[in-house]
Coordinates of C-alpha atoms in Angstrom, one line a residue:
M1 CA 28.3 98.6 52.6
T2 CA 25.4 100.8 53.6
D3 CA 24.8 104.3 52.3
H4 CA 26.6 105.7 55.3
T5 CA 29.8 103.9 54.4
R6 CA 29.6 103.6 50.7
Q7 CA 32.7 103.4 48.7
T8 CA 33.7 106.4 46.5
G9 CA 36.4 104.8 44.5
A10 CA 38.6 101.8 44.3
G11 CA 38.6 100.6 47.9
E12 CA 38.1 104.1 49.3
V13 CA 35.5 104.6 52.0
R14 CA 33.5 107.8 52.3
M15 CA 34.7 109.3 55.6
T16 CA 32.1 111.2 57.6
S17 CA 31.3 111.2 61.3
A18 CA 27.9 109.8 60.5
A19 CA 29.4 107.0 58.3
V20 CA 31.9 106.0 60.9
S21 CA 29.3 106.1 63.7
Y22 CA 27.0 104.0 61.6
W23 CA 29.7 101.4 61.1
F24 CA 30.5 101.5 64.8
A25 CA 26.9 101.0 65.7
G26 CA 26.7 97.9 63.4
N27 CA 29.7 96.4 65.2
I28 CA 28.1 97.0 68.6
L29 CA 24.7 95.6 67.6
D30 CA 26.4 92.4 66.4
E31 CA 27.6 92.0 70.0
F32 CA 24.1 92.1 71.5
P33 CA 23.5 88.3 71.2
K34 CA 26.3 87.9 73.7
F35 CA 24.4 89.8 76.3
D36 CA 23.1 87.7 79.2
P37 CA 20.0 89.5 80.6
T38 CA 20.2 87.6 83.8
T39 CA 23.6 88.9 84.8
G40 CA 24.0 91.9 82.6
R41 CA 27.3 90.4 81.3
F42 CA 28.6 90.2 77.8
M43 CA 29.7 86.6 77.5
E44 CA 32.2 84.8 75.3
G45 CA 30.5 81.4 75.1
E46 CA 30.5 80.2 78.7
G47 CA 33.4 82.6 79.6
W48 CA 33.4 86.2 80.8
A49 CA 36.0 88.9 81.4
V50 CA 35.5 92.1 83.4
T51 CA 36.6 94.1 80.3
N52 CA 33.8 92.7 78.3
Q53 CA 31.6 95.3 80.0
D54 CA 33.7 98.2 78.5
I55 CA 31.3 98.1 75.5
M56 CA 28.9 100.2 77.6
L57 CA 30.7 103.4 76.6
G58 CA 30.1 102.7 72.9
M59 CA 26.4 102.0 73.7
A60 CA 26.2 105.2 75.7
Y61 CA 27.7 107.2 72.8
L62 CA 25.1 105.8 70.4
Y63 CA 22.3 106.5 72.9
K64 CA 23.3 110.1 73.3
T65 CA 24.3 111.0 69.7
G66 CA 21.6 111.9 67.2
Y67 CA 23.4 111.5 63.9
S68 CA 21.3 110.8 60.8
G69 CA 20.0 107.3 60.7
N70 CA 20.8 106.4 64.4
R71 CA 17.9 104.3 65.5
L72 CA 19.5 103.8 68.9
Y73 CA 19.3 107.5 69.8
R74 CA 17.4 107.9 73.1
D75 CA 16.2 104.3 72.8
A76 CA 14.7 103.1 76.1
G77 CA 15.7 99.5 75.5
L78 CA 19.3 100.5 74.8
L79 CA 19.4 102.6 78.0
E80 CA 18.2 99.6 80.0
K81 CA 20.9 97.4 78.5
I82 CA 23.5 100.0 79.4
G83 CA 22.2 100.1 82.9
R84 CA 22.3 96.3 83.3
T85 CA 25.9 96.3 81.8
G86 CA 27.0 98.8 84.5
D87 CA 25.1 96.9 87.2
A88 CA 27.1 93.8 86.4
L89 CA 30.3 95.7 87.3
R90 CA 28.8 97.0 90.5
D91 CA 27.6 93.5 91.4
F92 CA 31.1 92.2 90.9
Q93 CA 32.9 94.7 93.1
Y94 CA 34.4 93.7 96.4
P95 CA 33.7 96.0 99.4
D96 CA 36.8 98.1 98.6
G97 CA 35.7 98.7 95.0
K98 CA 38.1 96.3 93.4
V99 CA 37.0 93.5 91.0
E100 CA 38.5 90.1 90.5
F101 CA 40.6 90.1 87.3
V102 CA 39.0 87.2 85.5
K103 CA 39.5 86.2 81.9
V104 CA 37.2 84.3 79.5
D105 CA 39.3 81.2 80.0
G106 CA 38.2 81.2 83.7
S107 CA 41.7 82.2 85.0
K108 CA 41.8 84.6 87.9
W109 CA 44.6 87.1 88.3
G110 CA 43.7 88.7 91.6
P111 CA 41.7 91.8 92.8
I112 CA 42.3 95.0 90.9
Y113 CA 40.8 98.4 90.2
M114 CA 40.5 97.4 86.6
P115 CA 41.8 100.6 84.9
W116 CA 40.0 100.3 81.6
S117 CA 36.7 99.2 82.9
M118 CA 36.6 101.7 85.8
Y119 CA 37.2 104.6 83.4
H120 CA 34.7 103.4 80.8
W121 CA 32.1 103.0 83.5
L122 CA 32.9 106.4 84.8
E123 CA 32.5 108.0 81.4
T124 CA 29.3 106.1 80.8
Y125 CA 28.0 107.5 84.1
R126 CA 28.9 111.0 83.1
M127 CA 27.1 110.7 79.8
I128 CA 23.8 109.2 81.0
E129 CA 23.7 110.1 84.7
S130 CA 20.5 112.2 84.2
D131 CA 18.8 109.3 82.3
L132 CA 19.4 106.8 85.1
D133 CA 16.7 106.2 87.7
E134 CA 17.7 107.3 91.2
P135 CA 18.5 103.9 92.8
R136 CA 20.8 102.9 89.9
Q137 CA 22.4 106.4 89.8
A138 CA 23.2 106.2 93.5
R139 CA 24.5 102.6 93.3
W140 CA 26.8 103.4 90.3
K141 CA 28.1 106.5 92.0
E142 CA 28.8 104.5 95.2
G143 CA 30.8 101.9 93.2
L144 CA 32.7 104.5 91.3
L145 CA 33.6 106.5 94.4
L146 CA 34.9 103.3 96.0
A147 CA 37.0 102.6 92.9
Y148 CA 38.5 106.0 92.5
E149 CA 39.2 106.3 96.3
G150 CA 41.3 103.2 95.8
I151 CA 42.9 104.4 92.6
D152 CA 43.9 107.7 94.3
R153 CA 45.4 105.8 97.2
E154 CA 47.4 103.5 94.9
L155 CA 48.7 106.4 92.9
R156 CA 49.7 108.4 96.0
E157 CA 51.6 105.3 97.3
L158 CA 53.5 105.2 94.0
L159 CA 54.3 108.9 94.1
A160 CA 55.5 108.6 97.7
R161 CA 57.9 105.8 96.7
Q162 CA 59.2 107.9 93.8
A163 CA 59.7 110.9 96.1
A164 CA 61.7 108.8 98.6
D165 CA 63.8 107.4 95.8
P166 CA 63.8 109.7 92.7
A167 CA 65.6 107.0 90.7
R168 CA 62.7 104.5 91.3
Q169 CA 60.7 103.8 88.2
V170 CA 57.0 104.2 88.9
V171 CA 55.7 105.3 85.4
H172 CA 53.9 102.6 83.6
N173 CA 50.9 102.4 81.3
I174 CA 48.4 101.6 84.0
P175 CA 49.3 104.5 86.4
A176 CA 49.4 106.8 83.4
W177 CA 45.8 105.7 82.5
N178 CA 44.6 105.8 86.1
A179 CA 46.1 109.4 86.4
M180 CA 43.9 110.5 83.5
A181 CA 40.9 108.7 84.8
L182 CA 41.4 110.1 88.3
H183 CA 41.6 113.6 86.9
R184 CA 38.3 113.0 85.1
A185 CA 36.7 111.6 88.3
A186 CA 37.9 114.7 90.2
L187 CA 36.0 117.0 87.9
L188 CA 32.9 114.9 88.0
F189 CA 32.8 114.4 91.8
A190 CA 34.3 117.7 92.9
R191 CA 37.5 116.2 94.4
P192 CA 40.4 118.6 94.0
D193 CA 42.7 116.2 95.9
W194 CA 42.2 113.6 93.2
K195 CA 43.0 116.2 90.6
Q196 CA 46.3 117.0 92.3
T197 CA 47.2 113.3 92.5
G198 CA 46.4 112.7 88.8
E199 CA 48.4 115.6 87.6
Q200 CA 51.4 114.7 89.6
M201 CA 51.5 111.3 87.8
I202 CA 50.8 112.9 84.4
R203 CA 53.8 115.1 85.0
L204 CA 56.0 112.2 85.8
T205 CA 54.7 110.4 82.7
L206 CA 55.6 113.3 80.5
N207 CA 59.1 113.4 82.0
E208 CA 59.6 109.7 81.3
Q209 CA 58.9 109.7 77.6
H210 CA 62.0 108.8 75.5
E211 CA 63.1 111.4 73.0
D212 CA 62.2 109.0 70.2
G213 CA 58.5 109.1 71.1
F214 CA 58.0 106.0 73.2
W215 CA 57.6 105.2 76.9
P216 CA 60.1 102.4 77.9
E217 CA 58.6 99.2 79.3
H218 CA 61.0 96.5 80.1
H219 CA 63.9 98.6 78.8
G220 CA 62.5 99.6 75.5
P221 CA 59.6 100.5 73.2
T222 CA 56.3 98.7 72.9
T223 CA 54.1 99.7 70.0
L224 CA 51.0 98.3 71.7
Y225 CA 51.3 99.7 75.2
N226 CA 52.6 103.0 73.9
L227 CA 49.1 103.6 72.7
V228 CA 47.8 103.4 76.2
Y229 CA 49.9 106.4 77.2
I230 CA 48.9 108.3 74.1
H231 CA 45.2 107.6 74.6
A232 CA 45.4 108.7 78.3
L233 CA 47.2 111.9 77.5
G234 CA 44.8 112.7 74.7
L235 CA 41.8 112.3 77.0
Y236 CA 43.5 114.3 79.7
H237 CA 44.0 117.2 77.3
R238 CA 40.4 116.9 76.0
H239 CA 39.1 116.9 79.6
G240 CA 40.8 120.3 80.2
G241 CA 44.0 119.2 81.8
R242 CA 46.4 122.1 82.4
L243 CA 49.7 120.3 81.7
D244 CA 51.0 120.7 78.1
V245 CA 50.9 117.2 76.6
L246 CA 51.0 118.2 72.9
P247 CA 54.9 118.0 72.5
A248 CA 54.8 114.4 73.9
L249 CA 52.0 113.5 71.5
E250 CA 53.9 114.9 68.6
K251 CA 56.9 112.8 69.4
A252 CA 54.7 109.8 69.9
L253 CA 53.1 110.3 66.5
R254 CA 56.5 110.5 64.9
F255 CA 57.3 107.0 66.4
H256 CA 54.0 105.4 65.3
E257 CA 54.0 106.8 61.8
R258 CA 57.2 105.0 61.2
F259 CA 56.4 101.7 63.0
T260 CA 52.9 101.0 61.6
Y261 CA 52.7 98.5 58.7
P262 CA 50.8 99.9 55.7
D263 CA 47.8 97.8 56.5
G264 CA 47.5 99.7 59.8
S265 CA 48.8 96.9 62.1
R266 CA 51.6 97.7 64.6
V267 CA 55.2 96.8 63.9
E268 CA 56.0 94.1 66.5
T269 CA 59.7 94.0 65.6
V270 CA 60.5 96.9 67.9
D271 CA 58.0 95.8 70.6
G272 CA 59.6 94.0 73.6
R273 CA 56.2 93.0 75.1
T274 CA 53.7 91.8 72.6
K275 CA 53.4 89.7 69.5
Y276 CA 52.2 90.6 66.1
D277 CA 48.5 91.5 65.8
A278 CA 47.2 91.9 62.2
H279 CA 44.5 94.5 63.2
P280 CA 44.8 98.2 63.5
S281 CA 43.7 99.6 66.8
P282 CA 41.5 102.6 67.7
M283 CA 43.6 103.0 70.9
G284 CA 45.6 106.3 70.9
L285 CA 43.6 108.0 68.1
V286 CA 42.0 110.4 70.5
G287 CA 45.6 111.7 71.3
F288 CA 47.0 111.6 67.7
T289 CA 44.2 113.8 66.4
L290 CA 45.3 116.6 68.6
V291 CA 48.6 117.2 66.7
P292 CA 49.5 118.1 63.1
C293 CA 49.5 115.1 60.8
G294 CA 47.8 113.0 63.4
E295 CA 44.3 113.5 61.9
G296 CA 45.4 112.0 58.6
Y297 CA 47.1 109.1 60.4
A298 CA 43.9 108.5 62.4
R299 CA 41.7 108.7 59.4
S300 CA 43.9 106.3 57.5
L301 CA 43.6 103.7 60.3
I302 CA 39.8 104.0 60.5
R303 CA 39.5 103.7 56.7
L304 CA 41.7 100.6 56.7
A305 CA 39.7 99.0 59.5
I306 CA 36.5 99.5 57.6
Q307 CA 37.9 98.3 54.3
R308 CA 39.4 95.2 55.9
G309 CA 36.1 94.3 57.7
I310 CA 37.7 94.8 61.1
R311 CA 35.0 95.2 63.8
W312 CA 36.0 97.9 66.2
K313 CA 33.4 97.8 69.0
G314 CA 35.4 98.9 72.0
A315 CA 35.2 102.1 74.0
H316 CA 38.3 103.7 72.5
L317 CA 36.6 104.6 69.3
A318 CA 33.7 106.1 71.3
D319 CA 36.3 108.2 73.1
L320 CA 37.4 109.5 69.7
L321 CA 34.0 110.1 68.1
Q322 CA 32.9 112.2 71.1
H323 CA 35.8 114.6 70.6
W324 CA 36.7 114.7 66.9
N325 CA 35.1 115.4 63.6
V326 CA 36.1 112.7 61.1
E327 CA 35.6 114.9 58.0
P328 CA 39.0 116.1 56.6
E329 CA 39.7 119.8 56.6
T330 CA 41.3 121.7 53.7
G331 CA 45.0 122.3 54.2
E332 CA 45.4 119.3 56.5
Q333 CA 49.0 118.1 56.8
P334 CA 49.6 114.5 55.5
S335 CA 51.3 112.1 57.8
L336 CA 54.4 110.0 56.9
F337 CA 52.2 106.9 57.1
E338 CA 50.1 108.2 54.1
Q339 CA 53.2 108.4 51.9
P340 CA 53.8 105.3 49.7
A341 CA 57.6 105.4 50.1
A342 CA 59.8 106.3 53.0
A343 CA 63.1 105.4 54.6
E344 CA 63.7 106.4 58.2
E345 CA 65.8 105.6 61.2
L346 CA 64.4 106.0 64.8
A347 CA 64.6 104.1 68.1
R348 CA 67.8 102.3 67.0
S349 CA 65.7 100.8 64.1
M350 CA 65.2 101.5 60.5
M351 CA 62.2 101.1 58.2
V352 CA 62.1 101.1 54.4
K353 CA 58.7 101.4 52.7
R354 CA 58.7 101.1 48.9
N355 CA 57.1 99.3 46.0
G356 CA 54.4 97.7 48.2
W357 CA 57.0 96.4 50.7
Y358 CA 57.8 97.4 54.2
V359 CA 61.0 96.2 55.8
V360 CA 62.2 96.9 59.3
L361 CA 65.6 96.1 60.8
S362 CA 65.9 96.7 64.5
A363 CA 69.0 97.0 66.7
F364 CA 67.1 97.9 69.8
T365 CA 68.8 95.5 72.2
A366 CA 68.1 95.1 76.0
E367 CA 69.0 92.8 78.8
K368 CA 66.6 90.0 79.7
V369 CA 63.9 90.7 82.2
E370 CA 62.6 88.4 84.8
S371 CA 59.0 89.6 84.7
R372 CA 56.7 87.4 82.7
W373 CA 55.4 90.5 80.9
G374 CA 58.7 91.4 79.3
Q375 CA 60.0 89.2 76.4
D376 CA 63.6 88.6 75.4
R377 CA 64.5 91.2 72.7
Q378 CA 65.8 88.6 70.2
S379 CA 64.0 89.0 66.9
F380 CA 65.1 91.9 64.8
I381 CA 63.6 91.6 61.3
G382 CA 60.1 92.3 59.9
V383 CA 59.1 92.0 56.2
W384 CA 55.6 92.9 55.1
Q385 CA 54.1 92.9 51.6
E386 CA 50.9 94.5 50.4
Q387 CA 49.4 91.3 49.0
A388 CA 50.9 88.8 51.5
G389 CA 50.8 90.8 54.7
L390 CA 53.5 90.0 57.2
I391 CA 55.9 87.4 55.9
V392 CA 58.9 87.6 58.2
G393 CA 58.4 88.4 61.9
G394 CA 55.9 87.9 64.7
G395 CA 57.6 89.3 67.8
N396 CA 59.7 87.9 70.6
S397 CA 59.5 85.1 73.1
K398 CA 61.1 84.1 76.3
E399 CA 63.9 81.6 76.8
Q400 CA 63.5 80.2 73.3
P401 CA 66.6 80.5 71.2
E402 CA 64.8 79.4 68.1
W403 CA 62.9 82.7 68.1
S404 CA 66.2 84.6 67.9
T405 CA 67.6 86.2 64.8
F406 CA 71.1 84.7 65.6
E407 CA 72.2 81.9 67.9
L408 CA 75.8 81.4 68.7
K409 CA 77.7 78.6 70.6
T410 CA 81.4 79.1 71.2
A411 CA 84.2 76.6 72.0
D412 CA 84.4 77.8 75.6
G413 CA 80.8 76.8 76.2
G414 CA 79.2 80.2 75.6
H415 CA 75.6 80.3 74.4
Y416 CA 74.3 83.6 73.0
Y417 CA 71.0 84.4 71.5
V418 CA 70.0 87.7 73.1
P419 CA 72.4 90.4 71.8
D420 CA 74.3 92.8 74.1
A421 CA 74.3 95.8 71.8
G422 CA 73.3 96.9 68.3
Q423 CA 73.2 99.7 65.9
V424 CA 71.6 100.5 62.5
D425 CA 73.0 102.3 59.5
L426 CA 70.2 103.6 57.2
D427 CA 72.7 104.6 54.5
R428 CA 74.1 101.0 54.4
S429 CA 70.6 99.5 55.0
E430 CA 72.0 97.2 57.7
A431 CA 71.8 96.4 61.4
K432 CA 74.7 95.1 63.4
L433 CA 74.0 93.0 66.5
V434 CA 76.7 92.0 69.1
Y435 CA 76.4 88.6 70.7
G436 CA 79.2 88.2 73.2
P437 CA 82.5 88.0 71.2
R438 CA 80.8 88.0 67.7
T439 CA 78.8 90.4 65.6
L440 CA 76.0 89.6 63.2
T441 CA 75.3 91.9 60.2
V442 CA 71.9 91.8 58.7
R443 CA 71.6 93.8 55.4
L444 CA 68.7 94.7 53.2
Q445 CA 70.5 93.9 50.0
T446 CA 67.8 94.8 47.5
L447 CA 64.2 95.9 47.4
T448 CA 62.5 96.0 44.1
Q449 CA 58.9 95.9 42.9
K450 CA 59.2 92.1 42.7
S451 CA 61.5 91.1 45.6
V452 CA 63.4 91.7 48.8
Q453 CA 66.8 90.2 49.5
L454 CA 68.3 89.9 53.0
A455 CA 71.9 89.0 53.6
F456 CA 73.4 87.6 56.8
A457 CA 77.1 87.4 57.8
A458 CA 79.0 87.2 61.1
D459 CA 82.7 87.5 62.2
L460 CA 82.8 83.8 63.3
D461 CA 85.7 81.7 64.6
E462 CA 86.3 78.2 63.1
A463 CA 85.2 76.6 66.4
D464 CA 81.9 78.5 66.6
S465 CA 78.5 76.9 65.9
A466 CA 76.2 79.6 64.6
V467 CA 72.8 79.7 62.9
V468 CA 70.3 82.4 61.7
H469 CA 66.7 81.9 62.6
I470 CA 64.0 83.5 60.4
P471 CA 60.4 83.4 61.7
L472 CA 57.9 82.9 58.8
Q473 CA 54.2 83.6 59.1
L474 CA 52.2 80.6 57.7
H475 CA 48.5 80.3 57.4
L476 CA 46.5 77.1 57.9
H477 CA 44.2 77.7 54.9
Q478 CA 47.2 78.0 52.5
P479 CA 49.4 75.0 51.6
L480 CA 53.2 75.1 51.8
R481 CA 55.1 74.0 48.7
G482 CA 58.7 72.9 48.6
G483 CA 61.0 72.9 45.7
D484 CA 59.5 69.7 44.3
G485 CA 56.1 71.5 44.0
A486 CA 54.4 69.0 46.4
E487 CA 51.6 70.6 48.5
I488 CA 51.9 70.3 52.3
R489 CA 48.7 70.9 54.3
L490 CA 49.4 72.7 57.5
T491 CA 47.9 71.4 60.8
D492 CA 48.9 71.6 64.4
Q493 CA 51.2 68.6 63.8
A494 CA 54.9 69.0 63.8
L495 CA 56.5 69.4 60.4
E496 CA 60.2 69.5 59.5
L497 CA 61.7 70.2 56.0
T498 CA 65.4 70.1 55.3
G499 CA 67.7 70.8 52.4
E500 CA 71.4 70.6 51.8
R501 CA 73.6 72.0 49.0
G502 CA 72.2 73.8 46.0
G503 CA 69.2 76.0 45.5
H504 CA 65.9 75.6 47.4
S505 CA 62.5 77.3 47.4
L506 CA 59.5 77.5 49.6
R507 CA 56.2 78.8 48.4
H508 CA 53.2 79.9 50.5
G509 CA 50.2 81.9 49.5
S510 CA 51.4 84.9 47.4
W511 CA 55.1 84.7 48.3
L512 CA 58.1 82.6 47.3
L513 CA 61.3 82.2 49.4
E514 CA 64.5 81.2 47.7
L515 CA 68.0 80.4 49.1
E516 CA 71.2 78.6 48.4
G517 CA 72.7 76.1 50.8
P518 CA 71.5 74.0 53.8
Y519 CA 68.4 74.9 55.8
R520 CA 65.8 73.4 58.1
L521 CA 62.2 74.6 58.5
D522 CA 60.2 73.7 61.6
W523 CA 56.5 74.2 62.1
P524 CA 54.8 75.1 64.5
S525 CA 57.0 76.9 67.0
Y526 CA 54.9 78.4 69.8
P527 CA 56.0 81.5 71.7
F528 CA 55.6 82.1 75.4
N529 CA 52.3 83.8 76.0
P530 CA 52.4 86.0 79.2
Y531 CA 48.7 86.6 79.0
A532 CA 47.8 82.9 79.6
A533 CA 48.2 81.6 83.2
D534 CA 50.2 78.6 81.9
G535 CA 52.1 80.6 79.2
A536 CA 50.6 78.5 76.5
A537 CA 50.1 80.1 73.1
H538 CA 47.5 79.4 70.4
L539 CA 48.3 78.0 67.0
A540 CA 47.5 81.4 65.5
E541 CA 50.6 82.8 67.4
A542 CA 52.9 80.1 66.1
V543 CA 55.5 80.6 63.4
A544 CA 57.6 78.4 61.2
V545 CA 61.3 78.8 62.0
L546 CA 63.7 78.8 59.0
T547 CA 67.2 77.9 60.4
L548 CA 70.3 78.6 58.3
P549 CA 73.7 77.4 59.4
L550 CA 76.3 80.1 59.2
E551 CA 80.1 79.6 58.8
P552 CA 83.2 81.9 58.9
G553 CA 83.4 84.0 55.8
M554 CA 80.0 82.9 54.6
E555 CA 77.1 85.1 53.7
R556 CA 73.6 83.7 53.6
V557 CA 71.1 85.4 51.3
V558 CA 67.4 84.9 51.4
S559 CA 65.2 86.2 48.6
L560 CA 61.4 86.9 49.0
S561 CA 59.4 87.6 45.9
T562 CA 55.7 87.9 45.1
I563 CA 53.9 85.4 42.9
R564 CA 50.3 84.9 41.6
E565 CA 48.3 82.6 43.8

């Protein structure tokens, strides 16, 4: 820790704008060895992605901000590096202003007006325009005008489709982001027609928000992409947008306060698109800090990122630091996230936070989607503990019954693993999920300082074949121990453990799982990864699947408890 981010108590980081900026600067400086001076690209080994250039906005913020101890303020070498970073985007543009969507693995996803990179380039241009030499200034402006002419054209096409068919769904996180960016570009380049287009899409975006605080994608909430809408609306407001976005941001904060794990990571259990990511994100904070309780929530996530050694280096934190003073004010309202205990129901899901545990039971069901980007809503339980982190959960997959909380086969040949309907009851601490002719009940039976117990039961017929699947988060650096105490070192090789009658236990890291009756544990189970061209997932995304046979009149109980490592 430097003086700018020194700790003031047990794990508590001193929160000032200078301290956070200093930490942010260190994260950006650590990326400089990745800079290729020949191309101006920030590389990932031999690979490169267009979005790698987004770091330019963070660099521009440091160049323009004279906080105490900022050695990068007005630094000529930094200005040149920023210039080369933007040049790399201009060099990569097609004649119509699009860029090829390339990823660091070398895969190509087609030409696009890359929304994030175009905006961060635009905002960098706004910040340092007067510092750029005339040829570079003119070349950047030309590239940005090409990009935003195209973005305006694409948004107008979407709006025309919606006008022709009012039931047509055109609101999505990318158009929402582009609407904000086009509104910003309209102000910078004196294009009132762009402003009108942007505000039309912003209005539609506000109208499409669910009352529970999320924007549906693939029929339901996504805790990750919801942040894109929030960030876009926050910037739109801070850029002087005339539409009132604050009620939408208040509802969105209510959703995220409840579905953020206590370590700042997003609850993937209610997310129909993305998998679990252990890191808190700066995305959305520029919007949250506009509403009551949102400043405390944002400050908590920043503090957790610093304490956990997470290296925010992206442009989203630069957006926030330009517009918000990190120092807390007297009388500030605390957020629900800051409370050590809570029990809430929202978005057909319930969360219980108490005694260092966080448990979520979801009943947000939805039909399968054909798009690669939407997963099957099939996994409905998350269990997190303050020492162990996420124990049960990980997200959803596609066409993989083993990732489903319940799998049912009936005598007539029916096979069900994505439920048709569901409901939660906070008073009874349970979720009911309907799979064709049967209903599974998942109940949070107990939650104490030491342990959590989950109970599973279903209204089965004698001819049914039914199992419960519980995804467990395992870590390669920690062994797995069975009931006999023998250590099993985890690798990428397949592992299967089984048990029949009697009591069984599995120990991993700081948690112990206990159950009665037959089980099977399979490691590793890889989910479908929509962000890879071939759908292949990395080992870090794999889970161990605990499978429990379920019979008529039977209740299966799983106990999770904490232990000393």
